[in-house]
CSV table of C-alpha atoms and ligand atoms in Angstrom, one decimal:
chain,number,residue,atom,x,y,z
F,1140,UNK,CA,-6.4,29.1,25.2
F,1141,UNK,CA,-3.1,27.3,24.4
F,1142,UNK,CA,-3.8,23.6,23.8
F,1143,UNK,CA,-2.1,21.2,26.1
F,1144,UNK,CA,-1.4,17.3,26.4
F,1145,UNK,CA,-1.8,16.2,29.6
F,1146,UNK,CA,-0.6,12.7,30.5
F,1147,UNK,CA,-1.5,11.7,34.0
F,1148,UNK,CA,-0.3,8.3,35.9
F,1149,UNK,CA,-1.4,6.5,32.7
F,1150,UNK,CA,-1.3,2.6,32.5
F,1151,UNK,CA,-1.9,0.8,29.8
F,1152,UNK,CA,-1.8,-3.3,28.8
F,1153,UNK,CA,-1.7,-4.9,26.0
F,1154,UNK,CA,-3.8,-8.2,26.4
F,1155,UNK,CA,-2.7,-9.0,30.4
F,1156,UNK,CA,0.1,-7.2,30.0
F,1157,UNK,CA,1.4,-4.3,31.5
F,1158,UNK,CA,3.3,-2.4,29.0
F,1159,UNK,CA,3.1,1.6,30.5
F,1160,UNK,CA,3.0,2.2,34.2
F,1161,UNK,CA,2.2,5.1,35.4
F,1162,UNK,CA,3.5,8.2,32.6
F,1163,UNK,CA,3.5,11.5,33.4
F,1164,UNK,CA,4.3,14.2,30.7
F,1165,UNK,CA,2.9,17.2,30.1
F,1166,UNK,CA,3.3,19.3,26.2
F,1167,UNK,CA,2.4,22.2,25.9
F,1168,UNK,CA,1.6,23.9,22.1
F,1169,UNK,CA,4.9,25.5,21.0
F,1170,UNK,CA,7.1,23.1,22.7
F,1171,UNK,CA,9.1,20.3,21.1
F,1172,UNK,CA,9.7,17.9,23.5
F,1173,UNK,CA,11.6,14.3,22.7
F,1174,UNK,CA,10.9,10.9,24.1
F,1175,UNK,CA,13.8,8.7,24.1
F,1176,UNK,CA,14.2,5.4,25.3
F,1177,UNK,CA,15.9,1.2,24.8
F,1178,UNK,CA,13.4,-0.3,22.3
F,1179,UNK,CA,10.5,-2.4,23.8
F,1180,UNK,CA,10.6,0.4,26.6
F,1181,UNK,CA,6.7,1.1,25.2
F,1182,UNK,CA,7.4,4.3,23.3
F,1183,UNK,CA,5.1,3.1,20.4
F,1184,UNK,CA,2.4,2.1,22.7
F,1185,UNK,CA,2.0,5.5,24.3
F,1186,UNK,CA,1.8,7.0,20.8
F,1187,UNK,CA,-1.2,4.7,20.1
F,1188,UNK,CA,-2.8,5.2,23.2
F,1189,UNK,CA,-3.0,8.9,22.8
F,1190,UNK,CA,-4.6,8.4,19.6
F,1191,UNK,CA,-7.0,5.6,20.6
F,1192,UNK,CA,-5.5,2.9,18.8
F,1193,UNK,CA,-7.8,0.0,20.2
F,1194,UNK,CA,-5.5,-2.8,21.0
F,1195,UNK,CA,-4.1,-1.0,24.1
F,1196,UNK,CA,-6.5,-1.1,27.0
F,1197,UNK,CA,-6.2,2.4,29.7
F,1198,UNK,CA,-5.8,0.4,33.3
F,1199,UNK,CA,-5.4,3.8,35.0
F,1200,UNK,CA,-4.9,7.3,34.3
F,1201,UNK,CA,-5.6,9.9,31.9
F,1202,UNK,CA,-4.8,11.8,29.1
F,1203,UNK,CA,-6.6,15.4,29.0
F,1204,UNK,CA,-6.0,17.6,25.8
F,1205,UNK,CA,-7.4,21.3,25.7
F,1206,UNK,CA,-8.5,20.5,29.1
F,1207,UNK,CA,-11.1,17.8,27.7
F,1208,UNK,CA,-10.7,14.2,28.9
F,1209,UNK,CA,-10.0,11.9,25.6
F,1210,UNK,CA,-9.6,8.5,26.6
F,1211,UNK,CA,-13.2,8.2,25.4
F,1212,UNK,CA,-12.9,9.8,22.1
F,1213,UNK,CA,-12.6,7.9,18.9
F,1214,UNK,CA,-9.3,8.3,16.8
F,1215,UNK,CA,-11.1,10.9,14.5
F,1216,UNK,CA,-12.3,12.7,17.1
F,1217,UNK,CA,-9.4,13.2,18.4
F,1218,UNK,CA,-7.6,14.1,15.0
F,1219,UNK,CA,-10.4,16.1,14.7
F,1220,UNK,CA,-9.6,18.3,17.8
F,1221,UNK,CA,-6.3,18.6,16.3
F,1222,UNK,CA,-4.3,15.5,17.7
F,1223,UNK,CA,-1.9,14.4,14.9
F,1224,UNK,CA,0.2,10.8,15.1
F,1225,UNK,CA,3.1,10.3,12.7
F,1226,UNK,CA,3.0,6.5,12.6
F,1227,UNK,CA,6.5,4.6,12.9
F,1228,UNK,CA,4.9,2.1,10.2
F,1229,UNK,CA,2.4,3.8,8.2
F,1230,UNK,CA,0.3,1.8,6.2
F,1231,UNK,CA,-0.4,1.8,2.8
F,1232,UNK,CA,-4.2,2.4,0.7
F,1233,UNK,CA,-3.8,1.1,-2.9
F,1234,UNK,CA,-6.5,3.0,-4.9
F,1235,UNK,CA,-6.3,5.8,-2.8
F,1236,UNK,CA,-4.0,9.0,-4.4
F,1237,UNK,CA,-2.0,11.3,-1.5
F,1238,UNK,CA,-4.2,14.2,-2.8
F,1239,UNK,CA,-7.4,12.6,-2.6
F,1240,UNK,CA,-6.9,11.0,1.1
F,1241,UNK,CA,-5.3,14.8,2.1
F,1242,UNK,CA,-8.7,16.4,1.0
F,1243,UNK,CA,-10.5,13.9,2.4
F,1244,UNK,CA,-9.0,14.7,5.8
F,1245,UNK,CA,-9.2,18.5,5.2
F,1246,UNK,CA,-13.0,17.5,4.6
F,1247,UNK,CA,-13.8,15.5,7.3
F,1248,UNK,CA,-11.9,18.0,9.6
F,1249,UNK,CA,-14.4,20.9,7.9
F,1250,UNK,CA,-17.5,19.1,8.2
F,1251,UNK,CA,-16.9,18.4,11.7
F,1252,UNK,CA,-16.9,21.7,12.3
F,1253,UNK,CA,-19.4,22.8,10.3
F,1254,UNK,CA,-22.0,20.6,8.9
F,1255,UNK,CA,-23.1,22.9,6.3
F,1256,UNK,CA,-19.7,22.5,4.8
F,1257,UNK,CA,-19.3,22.1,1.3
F,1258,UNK,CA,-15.7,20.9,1.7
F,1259,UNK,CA,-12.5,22.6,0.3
F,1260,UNK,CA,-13.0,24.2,-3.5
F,1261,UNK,CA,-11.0,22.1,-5.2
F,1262,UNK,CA,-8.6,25.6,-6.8
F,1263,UNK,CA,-7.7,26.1,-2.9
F,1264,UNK,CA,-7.0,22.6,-2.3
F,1265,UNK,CA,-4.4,22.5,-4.7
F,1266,UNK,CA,-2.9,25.8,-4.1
F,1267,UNK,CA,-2.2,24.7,-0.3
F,1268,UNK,CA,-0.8,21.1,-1.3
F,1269,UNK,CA,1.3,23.0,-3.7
F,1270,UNK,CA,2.9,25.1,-1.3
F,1271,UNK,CA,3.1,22.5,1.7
F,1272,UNK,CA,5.0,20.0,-1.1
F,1273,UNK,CA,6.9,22.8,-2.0
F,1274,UNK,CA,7.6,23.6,1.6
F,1275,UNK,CA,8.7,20.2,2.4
F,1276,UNK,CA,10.7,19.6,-1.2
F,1277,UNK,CA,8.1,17.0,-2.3
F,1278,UNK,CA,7.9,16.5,-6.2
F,1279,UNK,CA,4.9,17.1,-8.0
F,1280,UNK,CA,4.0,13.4,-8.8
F,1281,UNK,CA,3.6,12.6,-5.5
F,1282,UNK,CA,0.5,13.8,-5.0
F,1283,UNK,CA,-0.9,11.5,-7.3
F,1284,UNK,CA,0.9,8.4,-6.3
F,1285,UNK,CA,-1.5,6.0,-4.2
F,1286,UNK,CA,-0.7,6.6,-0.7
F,1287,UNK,CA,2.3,4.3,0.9
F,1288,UNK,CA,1.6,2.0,-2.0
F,1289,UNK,CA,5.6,1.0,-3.1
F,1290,UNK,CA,6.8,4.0,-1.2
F,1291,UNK,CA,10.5,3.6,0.2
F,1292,UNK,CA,10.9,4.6,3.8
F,1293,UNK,CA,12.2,8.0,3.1
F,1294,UNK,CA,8.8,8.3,1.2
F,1295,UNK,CA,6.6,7.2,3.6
F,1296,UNK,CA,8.1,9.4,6.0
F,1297,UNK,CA,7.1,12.4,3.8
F,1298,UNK,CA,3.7,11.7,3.1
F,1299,UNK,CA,3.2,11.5,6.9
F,1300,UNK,CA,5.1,14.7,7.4
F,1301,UNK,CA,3.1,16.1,4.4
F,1302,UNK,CA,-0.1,15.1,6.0
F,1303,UNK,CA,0.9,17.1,9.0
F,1304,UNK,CA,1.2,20.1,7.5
F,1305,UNK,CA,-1.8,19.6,5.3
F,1306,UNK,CA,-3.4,19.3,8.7
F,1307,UNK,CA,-1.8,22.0,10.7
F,1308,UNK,CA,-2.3,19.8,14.0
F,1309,UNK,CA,-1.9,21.7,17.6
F,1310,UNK,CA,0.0,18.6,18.6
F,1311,UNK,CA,1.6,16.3,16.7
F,1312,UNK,CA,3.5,13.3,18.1
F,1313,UNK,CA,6.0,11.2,15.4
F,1314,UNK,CA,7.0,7.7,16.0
F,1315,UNK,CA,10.3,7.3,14.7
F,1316,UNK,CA,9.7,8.8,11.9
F,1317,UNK,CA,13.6,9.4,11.6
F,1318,UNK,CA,14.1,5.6,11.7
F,1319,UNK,CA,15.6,4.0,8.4
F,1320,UNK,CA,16.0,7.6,6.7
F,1321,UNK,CA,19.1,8.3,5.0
F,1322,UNK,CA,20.4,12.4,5.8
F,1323,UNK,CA,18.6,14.1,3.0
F,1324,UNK,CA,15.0,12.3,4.3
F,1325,UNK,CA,16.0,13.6,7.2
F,1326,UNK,CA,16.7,17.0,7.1
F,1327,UNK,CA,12.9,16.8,5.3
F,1328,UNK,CA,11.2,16.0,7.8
F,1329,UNK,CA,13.0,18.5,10.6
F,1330,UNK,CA,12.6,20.9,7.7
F,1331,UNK,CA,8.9,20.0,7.9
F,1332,UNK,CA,9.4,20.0,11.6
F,1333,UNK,CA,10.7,22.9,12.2
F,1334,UNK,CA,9.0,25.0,9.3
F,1335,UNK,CA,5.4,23.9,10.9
F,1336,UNK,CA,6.5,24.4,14.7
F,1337,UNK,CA,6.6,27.2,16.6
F,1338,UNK,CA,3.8,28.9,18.9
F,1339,UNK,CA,0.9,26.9,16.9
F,1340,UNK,CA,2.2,23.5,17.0
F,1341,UNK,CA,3.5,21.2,20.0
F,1342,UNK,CA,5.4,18.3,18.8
F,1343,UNK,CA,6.5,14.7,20.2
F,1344,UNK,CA,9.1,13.8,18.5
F,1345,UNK,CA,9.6,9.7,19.6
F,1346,UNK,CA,13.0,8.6,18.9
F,1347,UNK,CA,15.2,5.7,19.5
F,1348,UNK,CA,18.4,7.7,18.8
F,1349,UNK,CA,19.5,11.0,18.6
F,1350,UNK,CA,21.0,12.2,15.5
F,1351,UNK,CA,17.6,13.1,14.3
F,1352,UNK,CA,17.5,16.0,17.8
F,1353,UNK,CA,20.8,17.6,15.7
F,1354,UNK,CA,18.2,18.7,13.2
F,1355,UNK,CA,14.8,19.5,15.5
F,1356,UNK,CA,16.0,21.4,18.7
F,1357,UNK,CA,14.2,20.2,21.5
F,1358,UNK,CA,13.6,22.0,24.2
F,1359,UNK,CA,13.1,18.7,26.8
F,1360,UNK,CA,13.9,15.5,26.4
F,1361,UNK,CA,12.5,12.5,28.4
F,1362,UNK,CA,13.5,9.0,29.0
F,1363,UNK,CA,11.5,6.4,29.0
F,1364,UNK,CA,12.6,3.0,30.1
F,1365,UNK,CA,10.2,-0.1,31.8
F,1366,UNK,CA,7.1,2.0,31.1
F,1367,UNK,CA,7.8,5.1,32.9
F,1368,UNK,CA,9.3,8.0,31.9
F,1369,UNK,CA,12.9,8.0,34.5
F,1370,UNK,CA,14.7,10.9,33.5
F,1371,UNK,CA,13.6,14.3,32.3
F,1372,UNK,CA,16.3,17.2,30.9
F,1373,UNK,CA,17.6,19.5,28.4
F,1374,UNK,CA,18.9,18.9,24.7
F,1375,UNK,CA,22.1,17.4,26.6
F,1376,UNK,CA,20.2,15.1,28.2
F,1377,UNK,CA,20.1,13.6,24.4
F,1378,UNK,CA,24.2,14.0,23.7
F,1379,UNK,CA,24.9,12.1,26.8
F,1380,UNK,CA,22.6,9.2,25.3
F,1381,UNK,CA,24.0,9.2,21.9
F,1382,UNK,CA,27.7,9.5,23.9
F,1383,UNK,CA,27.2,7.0,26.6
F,1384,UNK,CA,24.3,4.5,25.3
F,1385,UNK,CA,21.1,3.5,27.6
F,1386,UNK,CA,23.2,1.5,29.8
F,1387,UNK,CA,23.7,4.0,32.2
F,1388,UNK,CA,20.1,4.6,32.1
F,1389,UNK,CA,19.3,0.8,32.8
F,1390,UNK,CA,21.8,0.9,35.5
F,1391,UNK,CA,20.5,3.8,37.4
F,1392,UNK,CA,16.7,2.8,37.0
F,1393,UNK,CA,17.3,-1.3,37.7
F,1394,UNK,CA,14.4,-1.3,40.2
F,1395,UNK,CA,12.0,-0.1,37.3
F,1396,UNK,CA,12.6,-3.1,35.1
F,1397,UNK,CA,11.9,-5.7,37.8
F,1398,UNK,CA,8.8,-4.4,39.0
F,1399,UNK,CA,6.2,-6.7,36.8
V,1316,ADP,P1,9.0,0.9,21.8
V,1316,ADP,O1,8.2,1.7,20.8
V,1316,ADP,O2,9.6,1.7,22.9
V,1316,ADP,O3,10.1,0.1,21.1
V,1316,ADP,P2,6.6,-0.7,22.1
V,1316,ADP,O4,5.6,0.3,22.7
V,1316,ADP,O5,6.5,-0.9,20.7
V,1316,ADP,O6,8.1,-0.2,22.5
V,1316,ADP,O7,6.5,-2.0,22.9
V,1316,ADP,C1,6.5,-2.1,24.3
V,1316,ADP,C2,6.3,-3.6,24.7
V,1316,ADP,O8,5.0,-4.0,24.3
V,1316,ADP,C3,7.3,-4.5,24.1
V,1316,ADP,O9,7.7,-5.4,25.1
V,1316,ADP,C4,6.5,-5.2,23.0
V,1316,ADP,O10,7.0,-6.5,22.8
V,1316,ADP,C5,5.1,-5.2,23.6
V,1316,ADP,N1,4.1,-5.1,22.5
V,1316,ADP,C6,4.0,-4.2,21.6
V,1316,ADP,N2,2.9,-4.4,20.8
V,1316,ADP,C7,2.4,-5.6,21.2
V,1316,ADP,C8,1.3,-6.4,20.8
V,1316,ADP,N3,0.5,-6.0,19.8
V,1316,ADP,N4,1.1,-7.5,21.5
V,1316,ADP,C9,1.8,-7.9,22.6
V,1316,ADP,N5,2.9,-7.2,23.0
V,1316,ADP,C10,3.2,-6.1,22.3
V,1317,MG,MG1,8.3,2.0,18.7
């Protein structure tokens, strides 16, 4: 069965307030779909909701992935099922090496599919991160830097890219993980992107502008603005944001932004 991500009338506040009202978007595996949108438009906040990030409290709706309801589901579980989140701001674990936190996923990921399991043999581990760094133009010493610790953006972008293709999710959703990149972190991560997509992966890609979509081909783009998603198109969709700015958007959807 292909794995889907279902999102259904969701609502979701932050505190008393309402931040998302009412999304509807659907993902299917194999598709690259982008989510645009003005910043403060709650992009980030439906990123964390769909991986359970417990600041942001689901008012109404839901979110169904493989056809199982996941609202209830811990992060891990979900990550476990094979929901992956690029975070716009990852943070870092002094102490911790890339290597050992990637194995440590891989792991967990084994285990909860197996109990029994004895983890990855450590020769195999290393074989894989050699050829996903390789894959993604990641130098050697990486691996053994201590995750996000003193990384610049461009780095931190990697590592999260790396750890998706360590992870080999079914759907992966990154948060601006083009932001503060300069070209050649760029073309890494729709390298990454687009080496890893294709029929087994589905892929969010959340981004404030466009130039990243010249690199990852999407196949629909959405706009959200005021907590809903208002327009839904093709890869133009994109060209005539990065031509014309949001205004138009803004313009067109007024009655969105007053609603409380
Ligand atoms: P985007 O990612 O589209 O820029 P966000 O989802 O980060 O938007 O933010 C949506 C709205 O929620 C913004 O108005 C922002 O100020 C508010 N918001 C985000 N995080 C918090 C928080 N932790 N507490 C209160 N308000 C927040
Ligand atoms: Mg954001």
């Amino acid at each position: 069965m292909s794995s889907v991500l279902e999102i259904k009338n969701l609502h979701v506040s932050i505190g008393d307030r309402s931040i998302l009202k009412g999304v509807n978007l659907i993902v299917p595996q194999g598709e690259t779909h982008a989510l645009m949108g003005p910043n403060g438009t709650g992009k980030s906040t439906l990123a964390y909701t769909l991986m359970g990030h417990p600041n942001y409290t689901v008012t109404a709706g839901e979110v169904l992935f493989k056809g199982v309801s996941i609202l209830e589901l811990a992060p891990d579980a979900r990550a476990r099922m094979g929901l992956f989140l690029a975070f716009q701001y990852p943070v870092a674990i002094p102490g911790v090496s890339v290597a050992n936190f990637l194995r440590a996923a891989i792991n967990a990921r084994r285990r909860a599919a197996n109990p029994q399991d004895k983890g990855i043999p450590v020769p195999e581990f290393r074989k894989l991160l050699k050829a996903k760094m390789e894959l993604l133009e990641v130098q050697a010493e990486f691996a053994g830097r201590y995750l996000n610790d003193g990384f610049s953006g461009g780095e931190k972008k990697r590592a999260e890219i790396l750890q998706m293709a360590v992870l080999e999710p079914e759907i992966a959703i990154l948060d601006e993980t083009d932001s503060g990149l300069d070209i050649d972190a760029l073309r890494v991560v729709a390298t990454g992107v687009n080496a890893l997509g294709g029929p087994a992966m589905g892929v969010l890609v959340i981004t404030h502008y466009q130039r990243i979509l010249n690199y990852i081909k999407p196949d629909v783009v959405h706009v959200m603005y005021g907590g809903r998603i208002v327009e839904s198109g093709g890869a133009d969709l994109a060209l005539r944001l990065e031509e014309h700015g949001y205004d138009w958007i803004k313009e067109r959807h007024a009655e969105v932004a007053k609603e409380g």
